[in-house]
């Protein structure tokens, strides 16, 4: 894990070495100061030469200027290094999440993913900045100060050092406890975010069922209390660590004061050496204070990076083959050859499906809920991969396509419409990012949405709210259809695409869809059979697979599943 973390320093080697060099220089200059004080007291003061004292003071001033500059570099440029690494890790994680299959998102909550991208990575930048330099400089300062103390008086140095191993043991123990506590905090934050995302995102359902008290008391309060408990536990560890370290560090200073005074009284230590020793003792305990800060900071960065690595270790299930090809255009012939599929090893939804769709043909899928109609169409753009058999487009196995190439040729309008929280223009243009306003107005016209948008206060720049909350169900559906028109794919998948529309608008859009589907392969999933009567072929999907297929009139004459479905819907409308 440490080796993986340090790999992120590679793009910023120069910045790292600048920060590291200045940090080391800063620590060395701190060690020089007590030695300089020793020389001033023991050598310059007895001589009473004011000019030499002023010259030495000028040297110290230069020393402070250099120290100030290096301190600025370490503070600003060092944090820049940490932020750049944090940004790279966050970008890499986001791209990794984007590559995941639908299986991954079926099993992970949105709030958890947001937490991984935000909270988990907050302290990684600080850890990246302070990580190697703090440990190295703390050890260098510790042993450097000890070495100088030995050169002054080795007996006093040994007395001062005797408490360090005990303090080191406490630091290691507290660090391990803090890492576990921080990992628990991140888990609780993820659950907390997931519950908030559910409660806020579903506020209309919450209020419709008058369940505000339940969300406030049962859901939010319980998760809030768990988070509070985890935080308090971590602060308890931190407080114990800080107070323990404080006590031992003051003991070191006290031992130095008492022992040094004894050595001065017995003539084994000069006044200048005693003052220098006291200053060195303060420098000696600074690394210990730094280790104490590490206990607070490092576990957060380490826990966040561990969770990052755990997520990174979940390789995407659906990826490009090494020799995958980029296909510029397709005619649209689709073949399902002995296709089987089941979700995560569960009971198979599709068993040995064989279906051949001609280029430019409009095929409608009907059947009872749960029979696998949507699954059958979701396999085509490889949202899931088949567990048996294969699917081809124009004779090419879809697994031989590059994913970006495959999905570029397929347009999808789903029953559950998702719109982004920006403007109308941004949502329509998502189908073709470089679309002009003229292109957007053209597809809005095809989707029977032109007049509606024209009457809105800000026209194309109207903000539609989160998930298009400011639009009606029919407007949202038409907007998603306009987005698909703009993409202009060779293969269309319409999953209950007109289910939220009123009858008049549905008829108008059906005409537009018929125009668009000419010369294109179109797959339609529908429960309302009246909308697919004009399909070239209707495929009836049941739990046992494809039970019937043919034109509307042919299937009615067969007295099978389709006829029973049609008659039951027709009787309901009577």
XYZ file of C-alpha atoms in Angstrom, residues 130-143 161 164 167-176 178 238 241-242 245 249 283-299:
49
model
C 3.713 15.685 5.406
C 4.158 11.934 4.850
C 7.791 11.316 3.930
C 9.178 14.685 5.056
C 7.677 14.664 8.558
C 8.961 11.216 9.428
C 12.419 11.850 7.943
C 12.795 15.320 9.482
C 11.433 14.188 12.840
C 13.979 11.369 12.974
C 16.759 13.642 11.688
C 15.919 16.341 14.244
C 15.644 13.781 17.011
C 19.003 12.121 16.364
C 17.048 10.214 26.006
C 12.083 8.372 24.465
C 7.131 7.573 24.531
C 7.742 5.800 21.192
C 5.814 2.752 22.399
C 2.825 4.933 23.309
C 2.953 6.603 19.883
C 2.844 3.262 18.024
C -0.044 1.933 20.139
C -2.094 5.105 19.730
C -1.407 5.205 15.999
C -2.836 1.697 15.523
C -6.422 5.818 15.709
C -6.325 11.597 20.534
C -2.238 10.482 23.242
C -1.775 14.256 23.467
C 2.958 12.904 25.211
C 7.870 15.756 27.066
C 14.276 20.834 19.583
C 14.637 17.245 20.786
C 11.003 17.126 21.933
C 9.661 18.854 18.786
C 9.932 15.632 16.700
C 8.009 13.880 19.453
C 5.300 16.542 19.154
C 5.413 15.994 15.395
C 4.898 12.274 15.923
C 1.906 13.209 18.043
C 0.513 15.261 15.129
C 1.168 12.263 12.893
C -1.077 10.180 15.141
C -3.925 12.589 14.381
C -3.219 13.072 10.652
C -1.755 9.847 9.287
C -4.521 7.440 10.296
